Amino acid sequence: MNDSVRVRFAPSPTGHLHIGGARTALFNWLFARHHGGTFILRIEDTDTSRSTDEYIQAIIEGMKWLGLDLDEGPFRQTARFDIYRSYVDRLLAQGKAYRCYCTPEELEQRREQALAEGKNPKYDGRCRNLPRNLTAQSSEKPFAVRFMMPQDGTTVLDDMIKGRIEFDNSLLDDMIILRSDGSPTYNFVVVVDDIDMKITHVIRGDDHVNNTPKQLHIYLAFGWEPPKFGHLPMILGADKSRLSKRHGATSVMAYKDMGYLPEALVNYLVRLGWSHGDQEIFTIEELVKYFSFDNVGSSAAVFNPEKLIWLNSQYMINTSAEKLAELVLPFLEKSGLIADGTVPDMHWLAKAVYTLRERAHTLVELAHSMTYYLADKVEIDPKAKEKFMKPEGLKLLADLRNALAELSDFSAQEIEKTFGAIVGKAGTKLGSLAQPARVAITGGTASPGIFEVFEIVGKDKVLRRLDKAIGGG
RNA sequence: GGUCCCAUCGUCUAGAGGCCUAGGACAUAGCCCUCUCAAGGCUAAGACACGGGUUCGACUCCCGUUGGGACUACCA
């Protein structure tokens, strides 16, 4: 390969950036970065009835969040209709395309009939051989433009991922390249644009494999050298059907809202179809360095949320407490634990986050688990109370409370010594004090080390919660 | 229906004809660590879809069967 690699991600803005699209974008991006090439975003909005500006923004936002930076674009196809028209005219003039006066209704009817008779619903080519003068005369009638496909022979696609694939030309339809409203269609514009933008490698989902021979013939008709193709296998849901909303969240930004780190999602997505030996966790630099289509598999992959969660927790553990504190802030505001606009003591927050980061799998969980650090009061879980708030425990708690009140240095270290002294005097194990203490301060039976928790909650709140617990609250 | 693609543990995958008694990761179970919960460590269970070839030898190559998926629009 050389340094002039140019690739594009070409979504249609009919929805948010979803998991499958994100992976296609990622593989394009990695390929471009690996080769020091150019990554382009092209918006395929020729279906004006389904495309919206809002979704264009959503797609850009999703890519930005994932860190897939653009070198060129976004280009919009709706801004290029004149260009496509001129190419259609060229084909028409050369007799490589023709006007079709069949109406969509007629076409649909014939299609259904063919299907009902078990025949191929291929266009019958009835407008193919209309005399030229007739087509000129009836130009006031609405027409679409069809591309004249070869009727025999085979077309070969040499795919970077799937290898050599042969197609029988007789099965190819004279597809419409220009609708009767004058707008061009996908299979045509994709070719014109890929040439126009000097795309060297077309990397897309393998739902496009069957489009490729049609597109190849358009390259041929213009005398253009086609780019290389790489068709990525699909991502499926747990039931092995195409990933959709039924399988849970599919939009990339939904994962942001659920508290995933973009690096974790990227790492997860890249392992769907690509591998580098036994390695599971990669930095972006490593991905760029190692990425190659030699290691891209050709079978579809099932999206497995559990592994994503594991990866996310790995990334959280390896993110600095300071950084995590910043990241969790919006989630704390969202959950109401911190009032909007209030700036907490970030040093304190980082300390709190540090104790929790290997216990939470997502930022949402992290924020939620900080309740007892941030809230004024905690609610005691009835089951925990019943199990640990027995007379012996309460007695120890009272001793603890009195000793703690004397502490001027309310640090984990001093707190631990205090616990030790009380337990030692009572001749019991640490657990018999630590658990009641945990329940009193956190409201539950699971938390980080109790000494750290005490320090972070702070002396005032600790004493107050202890008092309340001892008093039977 | 037709065309095309795909096929290793439940899931993601390693595997380039002998390195395979099929490796790793997630999930599951047990143990260890331990103030609880995690994290971490160790262990267990768990797969080459099936049938034919080719070969001295097939997870690996070929063919078929079965199963899954995609496409088959004046959608992209």
Coordinates of N, CA, C and O in Angstrom, one line a residue, chain A residues 392-404 422 433 466 470:
Chain A
E392 N -25.2 -6.4 70.1 CA -23.7 -6.4 70.2 C -23.1 -5.4 69.2 O -22.2 -4.7 69.6
G393 N -23.6 -5.4 68.0 CA -23.1 -4.5 67.0 C -23.3 -3.0 67.4 O -22.4 -2.2 67.3
L394 N -24.5 -2.8 67.9 CA -24.9 -1.4 68.2 C -24.0 -0.9 69.4 O -23.6 0.3 69.4
K395 N -23.6 -1.8 70.3 CA -22.8 -1.5 71.4 C -21.4 -1.1 70.9 O -20.8 -0.1 71.3
L396 N -20.9 -1.9 70.0 CA -19.6 -1.6 69.4 C -19.6 -0.2 68.6 O -18.7 0.6 68.7
L397 N -20.7 0.0 67.9 CA -20.9 1.2 67.2 C -20.8 2.4 68.1 O -20.3 3.5 67.7
A398 N -21.4 2.3 69.3 CA -21.4 3.4 70.2 C -20.0 3.7 70.7 O -19.6 4.8 70.8
D399 N -19.3 2.6 70.9 CA -17.8 2.8 71.3 C -17.1 3.5 70.2 O -16.3 4.4 70.4
L400 N -17.4 3.1 69.0 CA -16.7 3.6 67.8 C -17.0 5.1 67.7 O -16.1 5.9 67.5
R401 N -18.3 5.4 67.9 CA -18.7 6.8 67.8 C -18.0 7.7 68.7 O -17.5 8.8 68.4
N402 N -17.8 7.3 70.0 CA -17.2 8.0 71.0 C -15.7 8.2 70.7 O -15.2 9.3 70.9
A403 N -15.1 7.1 70.2 CA -13.7 7.2 69.9 C -13.4 8.1 68.7 O -12.5 9.0 68.7
L404 N -14.2 8.0 67.7 CA -14.1 8.8 66.5 C -14.3 10.3 66.8 O -13.6 11.1 66.2
I422 N -10.9 -0.7 69.2 CA -12.2 -1.1 69.8 C -12.4 -2.6 69.6 O -12.8 -3.3 70.6
L433 N -17.5 -5.3 63.6 CA -17.7 -3.9 63.8 C -17.9 -3.3 62.4 O -18.7 -2.4 62.2
L466 N -23.9 7.7 62.5 CA -23.7 6.7 63.6 C -24.7 6.9 64.7 O -25.3 6.0 65.2
I470 N -27.3 4.2 66.0 CA -27.3 3.8 67.4 C -28.7 4.0 68.1 O -29.2 3.2 68.8

